[in-house]
Tab-separated table of C-alpha atoms and ligand atoms in Angstrom:
chain	number	residue	atom	x	y	z
A	1	MET	CA	36.022	-15.001	47.429
A	2	SER	CA	36.338	-12.075	49.358
A	3	LYS	CA	33.244	-8.677	48.920
A	4	PHE	CA	34.272	-6.095	46.390
A	5	TRP	CA	31.628	-4.039	47.514
A	6	GLY	CA	30.964	-6.292	50.967
A	7	SER	CA	32.910	-4.991	53.694
A	8	ARG	CA	29.455	-5.029	55.803
A	9	PHE	CA	29.839	-8.993	55.598
A	10	GLU	CA	31.933	-11.008	58.088
A	11	LYS	CA	32.219	-13.926	55.201
A	12	SER	CA	32.642	-14.305	51.547
A	13	THR	CA	29.967	-15.602	48.923
A	14	ASP	CA	29.300	-19.102	48.480
A	15	LYS	CA	31.094	-20.258	45.189
A	16	LEU	CA	28.330	-21.295	43.645
A	17	ALA	CA	26.451	-18.347	44.168
A	18	ASP	CA	28.973	-15.972	42.688
A	19	ASN	CA	29.065	-18.375	39.712
A	20	PHE	CA	25.384	-17.911	39.581
A	21	SER	CA	25.318	-14.425	39.975
A	22	PHE	CA	28.206	-13.071	38.186
A	23	SER	CA	26.979	-10.950	35.002
A	24	ILE	CA	31.329	-10.609	33.913
A	25	SER	CA	31.053	-13.300	30.685
A	26	TYR	CA	27.867	-11.004	29.087
A	27	ASP	CA	27.973	-7.163	30.471
A	28	CYS	CA	31.951	-7.397	29.464
A	29	ARG	CA	30.266	-6.114	25.988
A	30	LEU	CA	30.107	-2.821	28.083
A	31	GLY	CA	33.105	-1.554	28.946
A	32	LEU	CA	33.422	1.091	26.788
A	33	TYR	CA	30.563	2.496	27.920
A	34	ASP	CA	31.201	2.499	31.480
A	35	VAL	CA	34.639	4.316	30.615
A	36	ILE	CA	32.902	6.789	28.936
A	37	GLY	CA	30.094	7.063	31.287
A	38	SER	CA	32.680	7.244	34.039
A	39	ILE	CA	35.079	9.702	32.381
A	40	ALA	CA	31.801	12.521	32.463
A	41	HIS	CA	30.994	11.486	35.569
A	42	ALA	CA	34.940	12.382	36.851
A	43	LYS	CA	34.384	15.785	34.713
A	44	MET	CA	31.419	16.880	36.802
A	45	LEU	CA	32.588	16.071	39.951
A	46	GLY	CA	35.524	18.203	39.445
A	47	GLU	CA	33.849	20.974	37.671
A	48	LYS	CA	31.318	21.174	40.800
A	49	LYS	CA	34.504	20.453	43.374
A	50	ILE	CA	33.195	17.465	44.802
A	51	ILE	CA	36.350	15.733	43.886
A	52	SER	CA	39.214	18.149	43.257
A	53	LYS	CA	40.399	18.903	39.573
A	54	LYS	CA	43.181	17.275	40.268
A	55	GLU	CA	42.010	14.172	40.978
A	56	SER	CA	39.509	14.834	38.465
A	57	ALA	CA	42.039	14.807	35.966
A	58	GLN	CA	43.915	11.745	37.746
A	59	LEU	CA	40.396	9.325	37.448
A	60	ILE	CA	40.324	10.518	33.388
A	61	SER	CA	43.503	9.737	32.405
A	62	GLY	CA	43.052	6.688	34.036
A	63	LEU	CA	40.212	6.005	32.763
A	64	LYS	CA	41.474	6.701	28.766
A	65	LYS	CA	43.866	4.419	29.306
A	66	ILE	CA	41.475	1.643	30.330
A	67	GLY	CA	38.888	3.110	27.187
A	68	LYS	CA	42.391	2.077	25.053
A	69	LYS	CA	43.346	-0.992	26.582
A	70	ILE	CA	39.213	-1.861	25.922
A	71	GLU	CA	39.595	-0.827	22.430
A	72	ASN	CA	42.474	-2.297	21.428
A	73	GLY	CA	41.251	-5.810	22.149
A	74	ASN	CA	43.791	-6.289	25.315
A	75	PHE	CA	42.159	-5.386	28.934
A	76	GLN	CA	42.406	-8.498	30.303
A	77	TYR	CA	38.886	-9.173	32.041
A	78	ASP	CA	38.899	-10.278	35.841
A	79	VAL	CA	35.905	-13.190	35.499
A	80	ASN	CA	36.435	-12.764	39.488
A	81	ALA	CA	35.336	-9.522	39.978
A	82	GLU	CA	31.852	-9.347	39.685
A	83	ASP	CA	30.587	-7.011	36.480
A	84	ILE	CA	31.762	-4.389	34.647
A	85	HIS	CA	31.560	-2.103	36.995
A	86	THR	CA	33.926	-3.881	39.472
A	87	ASN	CA	36.232	-4.772	36.416
A	88	ILE	CA	36.577	-0.834	35.326
A	89	GLN	CA	37.249	0.150	39.125
A	90	GLN	CA	39.607	-2.578	39.743
A	91	GLU	CA	41.644	-2.153	36.597
A	92	LEU	CA	41.555	1.800	37.486
A	93	LYS	CA	42.815	1.395	40.971
A	94	GLN	CA	45.594	-1.009	39.843
A	95	ILE	CA	46.475	2.121	36.822
A	96	ILE	CA	45.715	5.828	39.513
A	97	GLY	CA	46.228	3.561	43.168
A	98	PRO	CA	43.798	4.888	45.828
A	99	ILE	CA	42.542	8.083	44.063
A	100	ALA	CA	40.368	5.365	42.199
A	101	ASP	CA	37.960	5.542	45.098
A	102	LYS	CA	36.665	8.794	44.453
A	103	LEU	CA	35.130	7.646	41.506
A	104	HIS	CA	31.966	6.238	43.119
A	105	THR	CA	31.144	9.201	44.282
A	106	ALA	CA	27.695	9.980	44.057
A	107	ARG	CA	26.309	7.359	42.099
A	108	SER	CA	25.793	3.411	42.643
A	109	ARG	CA	25.519	0.773	39.972
A	110	ASN	CA	21.800	1.386	40.006
A	111	ASP	CA	22.127	4.138	37.973
A	112	LEU	CA	25.603	3.034	36.211
A	113	ILE	CA	24.211	-0.029	34.773
A	114	ALA	CA	21.193	2.055	33.593
A	115	LEU	CA	23.404	4.871	32.067
A	116	ASP	CA	25.557	2.136	30.235
A	117	ILE	CA	22.560	-0.081	28.568
A	118	ARG	CA	21.614	3.024	27.557
A	119	LEU	CA	24.155	4.612	25.703
A	120	TYR	CA	24.680	0.631	24.091
A	121	CYS	CA	21.093	0.972	22.541
A	122	LEU	CA	21.741	4.341	21.299
A	123	ILE	CA	25.295	3.212	19.145
A	124	GLU	CA	23.431	-0.417	18.618
A	125	PHE	CA	20.382	1.229	17.453
A	126	THR	CA	21.596	4.047	15.699
A	127	LEU	CA	23.941	0.961	13.427
A	128	ILE	CA	20.765	-0.859	12.926
A	129	ILE	CA	19.243	1.677	11.445
A	130	ASP	CA	22.267	2.003	9.155
A	131	LEU	CA	22.038	-1.971	8.413
A	132	ILE	CA	18.525	-1.375	7.407
A	133	ALA	CA	19.142	1.327	5.241
A	134	LYS	CA	21.659	-0.789	2.952
A	135	LEU	CA	19.531	-3.726	2.603
A	136	GLN	CA	16.862	-1.314	1.377
A	137	LYS	CA	19.469	-0.155	-1.260
A	138	SER	CA	20.333	-3.657	-1.821
A	139	ILE	CA	16.695	-4.433	-2.742
A	140	ILE	CA	15.766	-1.144	-4.652
A	141	ASP	CA	18.668	-2.158	-6.701
A	142	PHE	CA	17.974	-5.568	-7.293
A	143	ALA	CA	14.213	-4.120	-8.063
A	144	GLU	CA	15.864	-1.702	-10.927
A	145	LYS	CA	18.112	-4.615	-12.325
A	146	ASN	CA	14.954	-6.478	-13.175
A	147	LYS	CA	12.384	-3.333	-13.349
A	148	ASP	CA	10.381	-5.390	-16.263
A	149	ILE	CA	10.269	-8.836	-14.762
A	150	ILE	CA	6.805	-9.677	-14.307
A	151	ILE	CA	5.979	-12.401	-11.701
A	152	PRO	CA	2.319	-14.452	-10.409
A	153	ALA	CA	1.162	-12.818	-6.952
A	154	TYR	CA	-0.782	-14.887	-4.882
A	155	THR	CA	-3.329	-14.881	-1.743
A	156	HIS	CA	-4.104	-17.756	0.434
A	157	LEU	CA	-0.706	-19.230	-1.403
A	158	GLN	CA	-2.845	-19.356	-4.313
A	159	SER	CA	-2.689	-18.012	-8.021
A	160	ALA	CA	-3.882	-14.449	-7.846
A	161	GLN	CA	-2.613	-11.318	-10.229
A	162	VAL	CA	0.636	-10.942	-11.772
A	163	VAL	CA	2.408	-7.961	-10.450
A	164	LEU	CA	5.755	-6.376	-11.237
A	165	LEU	CA	8.845	-8.158	-9.164
A	166	ALA	CA	9.903	-4.727	-8.286
A	167	HIS	CA	6.672	-3.643	-6.628
A	168	HIS	CA	6.688	-6.851	-4.612
A	169	MET	CA	10.364	-5.792	-3.538
A	170	LEU	CA	9.597	-1.947	-3.259
A	171	ALA	CA	6.162	-3.734	-0.612
A	172	TYR	CA	9.909	-5.051	1.371
A	173	VAL	CA	11.800	-1.457	1.134
A	174	GLU	CA	7.935	-0.077	2.968
A	175	MET	CA	7.879	-2.365	5.086
A	176	LEU	CA	12.301	-2.125	6.007
A	177	GLU	CA	11.069	1.632	6.197
A	178	ARG	CA	8.465	1.091	9.558
A	179	ASP	CA	11.236	-0.799	10.949
A	180	LYS	CA	13.647	1.594	10.974
A	181	GLU	CA	10.771	4.761	12.046
A	182	ARG	CA	10.023	2.554	14.996
A	183	ILE	CA	13.899	1.614	16.279
A	184	GLN	CA	14.514	5.551	16.010
A	185	ASP	CA	11.096	6.190	17.807
A	186	ALA	CA	12.327	4.043	20.583
A	187	LEU	CA	15.618	5.722	20.094
A	188	ASN	CA	14.251	8.639	21.143
A	189	ARG	CA	13.284	7.346	24.462
A	190	ILE	CA	16.584	6.065	24.557
A	191	ASP	CA	17.948	9.603	24.768
A	192	ALA	CA	17.766	10.409	28.553
A	193	MET	CA	20.452	10.800	31.282
A	194	PRO	CA	20.009	8.234	34.106
A	195	LEU	CA	23.173	8.571	35.917
A	196	GLY	CA	23.385	10.926	39.230
A	197	SER	CA	19.906	8.615	40.501
A	198	CYS	CA	22.385	7.185	42.415
A	199	ALA	CA	20.746	3.730	44.282
A	200	LEU	CA	17.334	5.787	43.684
A	201	SER	CA	16.605	8.464	45.733
A	202	GLY	CA	19.025	11.142	44.322
A	203	THR	CA	22.074	12.534	46.459
A	204	SER	CA	22.586	15.047	49.345
A	205	LEU	CA	26.332	16.201	46.932
A	206	PRO	CA	25.870	18.499	44.898
A	207	ILE	CA	25.829	17.027	41.849
A	208	ASP	CA	25.121	18.842	38.145
A	209	ARG	CA	23.227	16.360	36.328
A	210	SER	CA	22.517	18.266	33.334
A	211	PHE	CA	26.451	18.775	32.909
A	212	VAL	CA	27.174	14.528	32.485
A	213	SER	CA	24.109	14.522	30.172
A	214	LYS	CA	25.246	17.267	27.531
A	215	TYR	CA	28.845	15.812	28.306
A	216	LEU	CA	27.811	12.619	27.210
A	217	GLY	CA	25.257	14.200	23.899
A	218	PHE	CA	22.169	12.796	25.649
A	219	SER	CA	18.922	15.215	24.230
A	220	LYS	CA	17.051	14.858	27.794
A	221	THR	CA	18.009	14.149	31.327
A	222	THR	CA	16.062	11.500	33.022
A	223	GLN	CA	13.688	13.298	36.140
A	224	ASN	CA	12.359	10.907	38.454
A	225	SER	CA	15.231	8.864	40.477
A	226	ILE	CA	12.912	6.412	40.808
A	227	ASP	CA	11.599	5.682	37.140
A	228	SER	CA	15.376	6.039	36.638
A	229	VAL	CA	16.936	3.216	37.954
A	230	SER	CA	13.808	1.133	37.807
A	231	ASP	CA	12.661	1.642	33.957
A	232	ARG	CA	13.832	-1.438	30.919
A	233	ASP	CA	11.040	-0.049	28.917
A	234	PHE	CA	13.249	1.201	26.621
A	235	ILE	CA	14.478	-2.080	26.045
A	236	ILE	CA	11.607	-3.708	25.750
A	237	GLU	CA	10.459	-1.268	23.014
A	238	ALA	CA	14.078	-1.260	21.232
A	239	ILE	CA	13.512	-5.211	21.232
A	240	SER	CA	9.938	-5.300	20.052
A	241	SER	CA	11.480	-3.328	17.023
A	242	LEU	CA	13.653	-6.125	16.065
A	243	SER	CA	10.933	-8.723	17.142
A	244	ILE	CA	8.815	-7.072	14.270
A	245	LEU	CA	11.637	-6.753	12.300
A	246	GLY	CA	12.451	-10.293	11.979
A	247	MET	CA	8.944	-11.018	11.368
A	248	HIS	CA	9.473	-9.223	7.802
A	249	PHE	CA	13.151	-10.980	7.580
A	250	SER	CA	10.893	-14.520	8.204
A	251	ARG	CA	8.386	-13.327	5.508
A	252	PHE	CA	10.739	-11.981	2.618
A	253	SER	CA	12.975	-15.660	3.585
A	254	GLU	CA	9.794	-17.670	3.036
A	255	ASP	CA	8.540	-15.780	-0.278
A	256	LEU	CA	12.504	-16.298	-1.436
A	257	ILE	CA	12.383	-20.087	-0.408
A	258	ILE	CA	9.409	-20.570	-2.144
A	259	TRP	CA	10.187	-18.935	-5.329
A	260	ALA	CA	13.477	-21.300	-5.261
A	261	THR	CA	11.331	-24.219	-5.461
A	262	LYS	CA	11.877	-26.171	-8.371
A	263	GLU	CA	7.959	-25.930	-8.601
A	264	PHE	CA	8.377	-22.037	-8.701
A	265	ASN	CA	11.467	-21.580	-10.470
A	266	PHE	CA	11.141	-17.548	-10.129
A	267	ILE	CA	14.700	-17.156	-8.616
A	268	ASP	CA	18.143	-18.551	-8.034
A	269	ILE	CA	19.871	-17.840	-4.706
A	270	ASP	CA	23.319	-17.351	-5.033
A	271	SER	CA	25.743	-20.575	-3.703
A	272	SER	CA	27.287	-18.644	-1.473
A	273	MET	CA	24.092	-18.192	0.647
A	274	CYS	CA	23.367	-21.839	-0.050
A	275	THR	CA	24.019	-25.673	0.725
A	276	GLY	CA	24.229	-29.084	-0.232
A	277	SER	CA	22.930	-31.975	1.062
A	278	SER	CA	24.499	-34.737	2.703
A	279	ILE	CA	22.782	-37.363	1.029
A	280	MET	CA	20.883	-36.173	-2.223
A	281	PRO	CA	24.233	-34.765	-4.704
A	282	HIS	CA	21.363	-33.058	-6.260
A	283	LYS	CA	20.615	-30.705	-3.315
A	284	LYS	CA	20.782	-26.901	-3.137
A	285	ASN	CA	19.019	-26.061	-0.142
A	286	PRO	CA	18.201	-22.100	0.888
A	287	ASP	CA	19.541	-23.204	4.794
A	288	ILE	CA	20.823	-19.083	5.479
A	289	LEU	CA	17.258	-17.495	4.406
A	290	GLU	CA	15.957	-20.999	6.736
A	291	LEU	CA	17.905	-19.716	9.336
A	292	ILE	CA	16.703	-16.419	9.586
A	293	ARG	CA	12.943	-17.668	9.216
A	294	GLY	CA	14.184	-19.444	12.650
A	295	GLU	CA	16.635	-17.194	14.600
A	296	THR	CA	13.276	-14.802	13.963
A	297	ALA	CA	11.661	-17.346	17.262
A	298	GLY	CA	14.301	-16.412	19.246
A	299	LEU	CA	13.739	-12.688	18.486
A	300	TYR	CA	10.297	-13.113	20.044
A	301	ALA	CA	11.953	-15.224	22.582
A	302	ASN	CA	13.819	-12.602	24.154
A	303	LEU	CA	11.137	-10.304	23.851
A	304	ASN	CA	9.049	-12.540	26.041
A	305	ASN	CA	11.705	-12.888	28.475
A	306	ILE	CA	12.106	-9.051	29.193
A	307	LEU	CA	8.513	-8.604	29.582
A	308	VAL	CA	8.197	-11.891	31.865
A	309	LEU	CA	11.123	-10.427	33.617
A	310	THR	CA	9.896	-7.470	34.408
A	311	LYS	CA	6.561	-7.972	35.214
A	312	GLY	CA	5.127	-7.629	38.663
A	313	LEU	CA	9.329	-6.066	39.593
A	314	PRO	CA	8.756	-4.200	42.368
A	315	LEU	CA	10.234	-0.338	42.173
A	316	THR	CA	12.643	-0.148	42.220
A	317	TYR	CA	16.100	-1.513	41.461
A	318	ASN	CA	15.829	-5.215	41.826
A	319	ARG	CA	18.523	-8.010	40.615
A	320	ASP	CA	16.447	-9.803	38.380
A	321	LEU	CA	17.088	-6.257	36.060
A	322	GLN	CA	20.588	-8.153	35.260
A	323	LEU	CA	18.991	-10.263	33.260
A	324	ASP	CA	17.817	-8.217	30.509
A	325	LYS	CA	21.247	-8.123	28.764
A	326	PRO	CA	21.687	-11.606	27.239
A	327	PRO	CA	18.198	-11.318	25.247
A	328	LEU	CA	18.915	-7.601	24.789
A	329	PHE	CA	22.380	-8.341	23.475
A	330	ASN	CA	20.931	-11.597	21.290
A	331	SER	CA	18.719	-9.253	19.481
A	332	VAL	CA	20.690	-6.705	18.427
A	333	GLU	CA	24.059	-9.319	17.523
A	334	LYS	CA	21.548	-11.538	15.583
A	335	THR	CA	20.106	-9.208	14.225
A	336	LYS	CA	22.989	-6.938	12.720
A	337	ILE	CA	23.908	-10.487	11.046
A	338	MET	CA	20.630	-11.800	9.743
A	339	THR	CA	20.534	-7.531	8.278
A	340	ALA	CA	24.139	-7.888	6.616
A	341	LEU	CA	23.290	-11.617	5.585
A	342	LEU	CA	19.850	-10.405	3.894
A	343	THR	CA	21.689	-7.681	2.235
A	344	LYS	CA	24.475	-9.841	0.882
A	345	LEU	CA	21.520	-12.245	-0.527
A	346	PHE	CA	20.036	-9.675	-2.705
A	347	ARG	CA	22.945	-8.452	-4.095
A	348	THR	CA	23.523	-11.307	-5.541
A	349	LEU	CA	19.820	-13.315	-6.348
A	350	LYS	CA	19.302	-13.934	-9.984
A	351	VAL	CA	15.927	-13.977	-11.385
A	352	LYS	CA	14.935	-16.851	-13.569
A	353	LYS	CA	12.984	-14.822	-16.349
A	354	GLU	CA	12.326	-17.784	-19.062
A	355	SER	CA	11.066	-20.189	-16.253
A	356	LEU	CA	8.978	-17.415	-14.982
A	357	LYS	CA	7.400	-16.565	-18.485
A	358	ASN	CA	5.765	-20.488	-18.241
A	359	HIS	CA	4.012	-18.829	-15.217
A	360	ILE	CA	2.548	-15.553	-15.951
A	361	TYR	CA	0.439	-16.393	-19.317
A	362	ASP	CA	-2.069	-18.813	-17.059
A	363	GLU	CA	-5.059	-17.039	-18.278
A	364	CYS	CA	-6.142	-17.501	-14.517
A	365	PHE	CA	-4.531	-14.431	-13.934
A	366	PHE	CA	-6.317	-12.265	-15.524
A	367	THR	CA	-10.129	-12.759	-14.868
A	368	VAL	CA	-10.365	-9.410	-12.538
A	369	ASP	CA	-8.984	-7.470	-15.783
A	370	ILE	CA	-11.611	-8.961	-17.844
A	371	MET	CA	-14.206	-8.317	-15.343
A	372	GLU	CA	-12.993	-4.742	-14.938
A	373	TYR	CA	-13.718	-4.582	-18.929
A	374	LEU	CA	-17.371	-5.403	-18.020
A	375	ILE	CA	-17.747	-2.903	-15.141
A	376	LYS	CA	-16.432	-0.053	-17.608
A	377	LYS	CA	-18.938	-0.724	-20.377
A	378	GLY	CA	-21.470	-0.113	-17.314
A	379	VAL	CA	-22.101	-4.165	-16.168
A	380	PRO	CA	-22.625	-3.888	-12.611
A	381	TYR	CA	-19.910	-5.630	-10.390
A	382	ARG	CA	-22.007	-8.335	-9.060
A	383	LEU	CA	-23.419	-9.246	-12.513
A	384	ALA	CA	-19.777	-8.930	-14.141
A	385	HIS	CA	-18.248	-11.785	-11.289
A	386	ASP	CA	-20.762	-13.979	-11.900
A	387	THR	CA	-20.264	-13.490	-15.682
A	388	VAL	CA	-16.320	-14.122	-15.177
A	389	GLY	CA	-16.994	-16.902	-12.903
A	390	LYS	CA	-18.911	-19.037	-15.408
A	391	MET	CA	-16.206	-18.581	-18.066
A	392	VAL	CA	-14.072	-19.718	-15.293
A	393	ARG	CA	-15.729	-22.618	-14.522
A	394	THR	CA	-16.840	-23.587	-18.297
A	395	CYS	CA	-13.687	-22.883	-19.834
A	396	LEU	CA	-10.273	-22.679	-17.752
A	397	ASP	CA	-11.402	-25.404	-15.330
A	398	LYS	CA	-11.336	-27.269	-18.167
A	399	GLY	CA	-8.369	-26.427	-20.010
A	400	LYS	CA	-9.808	-24.579	-22.222
A	401	SER	CA	-7.995	-21.109	-23.585
A	402	LEU	CA	-10.508	-17.785	-23.046
A	403	LYS	CA	-8.063	-16.478	-25.643
A	404	ALA	CA	-9.726	-18.815	-28.268
A	405	LEU	CA	-13.051	-17.751	-27.815
A	406	SER	CA	-14.989	-16.914	-30.970
A	407	LEU	CA	-16.685	-13.559	-30.420
A	408	ASP	CA	-20.038	-15.217	-30.404
A	409	GLU	CA	-19.100	-17.687	-27.841
A	410	LEU	CA	-17.253	-14.491	-25.930
A	411	GLN	CA	-21.205	-12.967	-26.204
A	412	LYS	CA	-23.430	-16.066	-24.848
A	413	TYR	CA	-21.382	-15.114	-21.772
A	414	ASN	CA	-21.893	-11.296	-21.957
A	415	LYS	CA	-23.297	-9.192	-25.199
A	416	LYS	CA	-20.899	-6.208	-24.310
A	417	PHE	CA	-17.746	-8.415	-24.881
A	418	ASN	CA	-15.883	-7.398	-28.427
A	419	GLU	CA	-12.252	-8.869	-29.825
A	420	ASP	CA	-10.617	-6.261	-27.942
A	421	VAL	CA	-11.305	-8.321	-24.406
A	422	LYS	CA	-8.504	-10.915	-25.585
A	423	GLU	CA	-6.079	-7.843	-25.242
A	424	LEU	CA	-6.431	-8.048	-21.707
A	425	ILE	CA	-5.224	-11.923	-21.898
A	426	ASP	CA	-1.447	-10.624	-21.499
A	427	PRO	CA	0.503	-9.986	-18.478
A	428	TYR	CA	2.454	-6.796	-19.769
A	429	GLN	CA	-1.107	-5.306	-20.938
A	430	SER	CA	-2.621	-6.222	-17.108
A	431	VAL	CA	0.690	-4.464	-15.284
A	432	LYS	CA	0.078	-1.714	-17.822
A	433	ASN	CA	-3.908	-1.165	-17.447
A	434	LYS	CA	-3.927	-0.684	-13.409
A	435	GLN	CA	-3.848	2.887	-13.031
A	436	SER	CA	-4.744	3.791	-8.890
A	437	LEU	CA	-1.899	4.981	-7.092
A	438	GLY	CA	0.233	2.141	-5.004
A	439	SER	CA	-0.339	-0.507	-7.445
A	440	THR	CA	1.797	-2.228	-9.562
A	441	ASN	CA	1.825	0.059	-13.291
A	442	PRO	CA	5.306	0.466	-14.194
A	443	LYS	CA	5.234	4.342	-14.289
A	444	MET	CA	4.452	4.234	-10.413
A	445	VAL	CA	7.003	1.606	-9.760
A	446	ASN	CA	9.319	3.299	-11.601
A	447	ALA	CA	8.422	6.534	-9.843
A	448	GLN	CA	8.907	4.642	-6.463
A	449	ILE	CA	12.508	3.273	-7.169
A	450	LYS	CA	13.660	6.904	-8.374
A	451	LYS	CA	12.384	8.295	-5.236
A	452	TRP	CA	13.762	5.480	-2.586
A	453	LYS	CA	17.167	5.853	-4.482
A	454	LYS	CA	17.123	9.397	-3.644
A	455	VAL	CA	15.423	8.846	-0.374
A	456	LEU	CA	18.381	5.952	0.511
A	457	ASN	CA	21.498	7.852	-0.178
A	458	VAL	CA	23.691	5.004	0.952
A	459	ARG	CA	26.808	3.376	0.143
A	460	ILE	CA	26.595	-0.812	0.567
B	501	LIG	N1	25.381	-6.343	36.930
B	501	LIG	C1	24.460	-5.355	37.478
B	501	LIG	C2	22.849	-5.165	36.771
B	501	LIG	O1	23.254	-5.807	35.545
B	501	LIG	C3	24.913	-4.098	37.957
B	501	LIG	C4	23.685	-3.584	38.782
B	501	LIG	C5	24.088	-4.024	40.599
B	501	LIG	N2	23.785	-3.322	41.289
B	501	LIG	C6	23.579	-4.062	42.606
B	501	LIG	N3	22.880	-2.838	43.599
B	501	LIG	N4	23.616	-4.879	42.724
B	501	LIG	O2	21.952	-4.847	36.427
């Protein structure tokens, strides 16, 4: 086709080359941002008298019409116009005529694309923070609804100690809070306005970059034109935060998948989040959680994609940078869906109270409590550990109950034992006896739930 920006060429580009290089199929997502950035630019051009106020107003009115069309979903993207900038420019000419050609004064697609992605990221990552807050809220609601439930906890996926289910859920909330902080931190660096850097060196025209920054609501203006058109660090940072978030999602998913097995039988995942098997009529598979666990691979791949894409790229702009967008868009879109799905899943998640009772009375869960009983009576830690280790070997491993031991039998292990040690062999006592900050003690856990409910003042 004939080239939009191609007067220096004597022939049109190869069709295959066009198909290979055009980005409109995906950068159409940037339409509204391109329009908004262009309105700010046109306004500035008028203010600085680089174009007349009348021309500026004409550009803005045409751009607003395009913005409306995009918002209403009736903007016809021209797949033969290579990218979003060309599409908008072309449409503007259709609407306001040749004056449209003045819009691209004192800017290049190199700084324009940098602006468009930053605007996209500012909106989308702010939205993701909000979605994460909603997920936190739904987890807190689930924790509060089940605040008396005790579950086994694991290290090495081997039975370790009992904890409150709410305590486990609060761990998820902490993880998500760090995710929000990381995204916010990335947002602080995304929030810098690059337009006016032009191709790479700035312009001899008397533009006012700070005006554009303020008009668009940026808190900073980038300070080096070379860096402005080359920098994609902010995308790498932002989607690296999404990779960590995805890693958290995959760990939540794995916990819940295990807990929903017949063997564990701690929870019931709502049927709306499960599917059946095509051959085994009894199956209720936790597909959504499995797919969330699986999609995390895609988030990592997207991060790796942009890291490799930018490695060794010479300054300044190179067309390779066009390829930052599919992985960015994919990470953002997948993250939004997964966050919303998990929010729904926790809202409908049920605990199998009766079944849990069959698990939490296993005496192995209380060996640390018994060991600490001895320590409190002055027995050195090493000896206390050995003593309880022997009780495990000679009783628990042989299916004998510690609770059934007589005082005499107990004192054969250690003279410091009294009948009252048996009170410790109880899940409710076990959690109540914890007193360290951040532990599973019910009072502390309830205080944490209260704190988070106040902090997460969001509606789901
Ligand atoms: N579609 C390009 C991108 O996404 C826009 C910038 C193109 N600039 C250029 N000089 N070819 O990076």
